[in-house]
CSV table of C-alpha atoms in Angstrom, one decimal:
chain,number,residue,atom,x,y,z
A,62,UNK,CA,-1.6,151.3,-108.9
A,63,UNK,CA,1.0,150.9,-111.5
A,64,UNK,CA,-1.0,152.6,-114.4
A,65,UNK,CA,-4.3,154.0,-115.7
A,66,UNK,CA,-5.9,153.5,-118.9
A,67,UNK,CA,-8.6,155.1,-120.0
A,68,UNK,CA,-10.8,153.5,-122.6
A,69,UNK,CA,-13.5,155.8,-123.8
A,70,UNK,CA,-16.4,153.2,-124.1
A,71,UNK,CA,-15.4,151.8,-121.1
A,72,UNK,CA,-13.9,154.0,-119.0
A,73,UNK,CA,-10.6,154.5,-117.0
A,74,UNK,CA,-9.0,151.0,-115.8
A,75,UNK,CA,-6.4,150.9,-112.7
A,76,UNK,CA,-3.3,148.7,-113.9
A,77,UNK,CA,-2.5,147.1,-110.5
A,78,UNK,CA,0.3,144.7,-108.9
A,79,UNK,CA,-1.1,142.3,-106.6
A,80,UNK,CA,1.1,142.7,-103.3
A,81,UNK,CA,-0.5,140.0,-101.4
A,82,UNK,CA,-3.3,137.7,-100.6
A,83,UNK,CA,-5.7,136.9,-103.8
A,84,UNK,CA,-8.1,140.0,-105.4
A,85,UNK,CA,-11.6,137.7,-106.1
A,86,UNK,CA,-13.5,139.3,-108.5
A,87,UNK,CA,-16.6,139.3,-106.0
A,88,UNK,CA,-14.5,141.4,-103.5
A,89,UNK,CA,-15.1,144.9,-102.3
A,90,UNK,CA,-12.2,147.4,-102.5
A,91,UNK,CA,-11.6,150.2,-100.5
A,92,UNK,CA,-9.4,153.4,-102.2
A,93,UNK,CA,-6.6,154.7,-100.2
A,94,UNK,CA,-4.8,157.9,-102.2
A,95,UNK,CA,-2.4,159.9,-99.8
A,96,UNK,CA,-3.2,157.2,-96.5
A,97,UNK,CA,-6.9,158.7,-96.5
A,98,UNK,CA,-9.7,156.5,-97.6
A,99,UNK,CA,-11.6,158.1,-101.0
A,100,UNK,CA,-14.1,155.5,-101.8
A,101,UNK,CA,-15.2,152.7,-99.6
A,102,UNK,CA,-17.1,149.6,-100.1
A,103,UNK,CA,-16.6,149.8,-104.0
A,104,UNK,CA,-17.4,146.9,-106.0
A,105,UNK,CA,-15.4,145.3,-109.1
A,106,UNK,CA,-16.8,145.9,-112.7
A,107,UNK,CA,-14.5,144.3,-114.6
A,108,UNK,CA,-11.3,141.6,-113.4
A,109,UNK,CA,-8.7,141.4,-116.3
A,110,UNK,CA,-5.3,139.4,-115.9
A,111,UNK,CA,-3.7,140.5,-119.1
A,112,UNK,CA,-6.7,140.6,-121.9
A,113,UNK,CA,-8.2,137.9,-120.6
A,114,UNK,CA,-11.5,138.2,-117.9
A,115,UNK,CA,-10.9,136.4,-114.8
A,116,UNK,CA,-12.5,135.1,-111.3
A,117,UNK,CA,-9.3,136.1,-109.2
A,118,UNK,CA,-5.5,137.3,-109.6
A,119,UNK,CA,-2.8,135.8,-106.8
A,120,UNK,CA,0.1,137.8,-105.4
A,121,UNK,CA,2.5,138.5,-108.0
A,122,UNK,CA,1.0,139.2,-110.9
A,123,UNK,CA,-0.6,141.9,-112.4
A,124,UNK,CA,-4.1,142.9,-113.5
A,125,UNK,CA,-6.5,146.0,-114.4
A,126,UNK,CA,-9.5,146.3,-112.6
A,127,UNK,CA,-12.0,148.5,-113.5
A,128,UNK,CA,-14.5,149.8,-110.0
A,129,UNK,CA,-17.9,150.4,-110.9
A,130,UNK,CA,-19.7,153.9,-111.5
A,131,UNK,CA,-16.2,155.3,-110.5
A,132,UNK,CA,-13.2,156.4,-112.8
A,133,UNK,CA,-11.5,158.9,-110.4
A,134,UNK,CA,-8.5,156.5,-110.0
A,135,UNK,CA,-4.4,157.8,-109.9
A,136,UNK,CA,-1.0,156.3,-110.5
A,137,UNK,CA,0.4,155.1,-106.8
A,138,UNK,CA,-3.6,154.6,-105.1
A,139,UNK,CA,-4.1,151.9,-103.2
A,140,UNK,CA,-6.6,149.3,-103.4
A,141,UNK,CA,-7.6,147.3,-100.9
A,142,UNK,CA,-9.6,144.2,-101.7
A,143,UNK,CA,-11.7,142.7,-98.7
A,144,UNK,CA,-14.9,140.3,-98.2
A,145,UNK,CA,-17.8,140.9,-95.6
A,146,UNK,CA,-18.1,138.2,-94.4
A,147,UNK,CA,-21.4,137.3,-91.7
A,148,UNK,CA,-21.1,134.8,-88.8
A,149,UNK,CA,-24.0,133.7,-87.4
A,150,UNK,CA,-24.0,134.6,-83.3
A,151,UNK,CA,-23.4,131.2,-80.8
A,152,UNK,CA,-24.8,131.3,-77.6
A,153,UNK,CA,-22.3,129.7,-74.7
């Protein structure tokens, strides 16, 4: 995380730089402060690319996401955006 804002009918918003991959905003995210794991399996409120609401943000750029029912977020966390995905099991 690059910044936090805190808007106070909204609550506090993680300014983040997307390292790599793509951040969908139906992706979980997992909270890494200090290489331990604080919140896990966390899901996207809100997915902003500058002011505008968006489906995804590509490596690169920048964007403020805001996790939902959690505001406990700090300059240099790390989020982690992943999708469960389920395979159905083949028998040989």
């Amino acid at each position: 995380m690059r910044n936090i804002f805190k808007v106070s009918s909204i609550g506090t918003i993680a300014g983040c730089y997307v390292t790599n991959g793509v951040v969908p905003k139906n992706a979980k995210l997992r909270l890494i402060r200090d290489n331990i794991v604080v919140k896990d399996n966390c899901t996207i409120e809100s997915l902003k690319h500058f002011k505008d609401d968006v489906r995804e943000v590509r490596a690169g750029l920048e964007c403020g996401i805001k996790i939902a029912g959690f505001d406990d977020v700090k300059v240099d966390d790390v989020l982690e955006a992943f999708e469960v995905v389920q395979v159905k099991r083949q028998t040989l």
